[in-house]
Structures are given as C-alpha cells and as structure tokens.
Tab-separated table of C-alpha atoms in Angstrom:
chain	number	residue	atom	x	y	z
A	466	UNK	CA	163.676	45.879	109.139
A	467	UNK	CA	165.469	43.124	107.639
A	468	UNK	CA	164.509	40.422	105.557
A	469	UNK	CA	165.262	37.839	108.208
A	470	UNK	CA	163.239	39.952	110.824
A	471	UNK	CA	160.825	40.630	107.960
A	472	UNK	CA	160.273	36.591	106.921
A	473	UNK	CA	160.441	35.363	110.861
A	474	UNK	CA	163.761	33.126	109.718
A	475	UNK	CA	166.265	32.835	112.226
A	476	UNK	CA	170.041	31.711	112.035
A	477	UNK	CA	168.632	28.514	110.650
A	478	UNK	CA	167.702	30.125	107.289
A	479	UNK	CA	171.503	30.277	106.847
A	480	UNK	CA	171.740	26.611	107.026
A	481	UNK	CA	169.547	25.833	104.165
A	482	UNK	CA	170.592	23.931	101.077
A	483	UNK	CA	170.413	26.431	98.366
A	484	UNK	CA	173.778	26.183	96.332
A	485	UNK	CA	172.412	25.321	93.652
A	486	UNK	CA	170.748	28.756	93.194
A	487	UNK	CA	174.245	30.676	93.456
A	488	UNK	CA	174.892	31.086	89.372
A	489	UNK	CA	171.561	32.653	89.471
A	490	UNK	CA	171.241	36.150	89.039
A	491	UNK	CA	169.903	38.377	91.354
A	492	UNK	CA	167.052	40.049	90.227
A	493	UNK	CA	166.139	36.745	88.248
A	494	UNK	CA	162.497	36.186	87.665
A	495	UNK	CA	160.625	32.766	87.652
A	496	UNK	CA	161.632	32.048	84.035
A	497	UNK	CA	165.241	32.434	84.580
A	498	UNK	CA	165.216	30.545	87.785
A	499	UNK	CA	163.422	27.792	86.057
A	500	UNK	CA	165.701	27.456	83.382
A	501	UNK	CA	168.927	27.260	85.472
A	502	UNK	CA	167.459	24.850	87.547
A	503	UNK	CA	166.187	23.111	84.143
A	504	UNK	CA	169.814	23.174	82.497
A	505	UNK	CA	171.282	22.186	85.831
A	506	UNK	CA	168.975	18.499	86.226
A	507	UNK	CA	170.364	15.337	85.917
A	508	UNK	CA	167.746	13.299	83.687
C-alpha cells in the first residue's frame, strides 16, 4: 500500500505548501527539522 493510500491523502496532498522542507534531509528527525526551519525564519 502506499503512503497516499496508507494516510487517506488524495491528489490534493500534492498541492500542499511544503517547499520550505526540501533542503531537509530525508530521514531527518524532529531536531533537525526544527533547526532548518529555525535557521530558515525571518525574525
């Protein structure tokens, strides 16, 4: 089963806004998430 078929998502899941999360690695815990995300914020 895929992860689409897995999570319910449909072709919308494809339109979501996540790239911002495209230098992360994958694999990357919560830690290294947060701390991309962390360098990446405009204060």
């Amino acid at each position: 089963m895929s992860d689409t078929a897995e999570s319910g998502g449909s072709d919308e899941e494809s339109d979501r806004d996540d790239g911002h999360l495209e230098d992360v690695d994958v694999g990357a815990g919560c830690t290294e998430i947060w701390e991309h995300l962390a360098e990446e914020r405009e204060d």
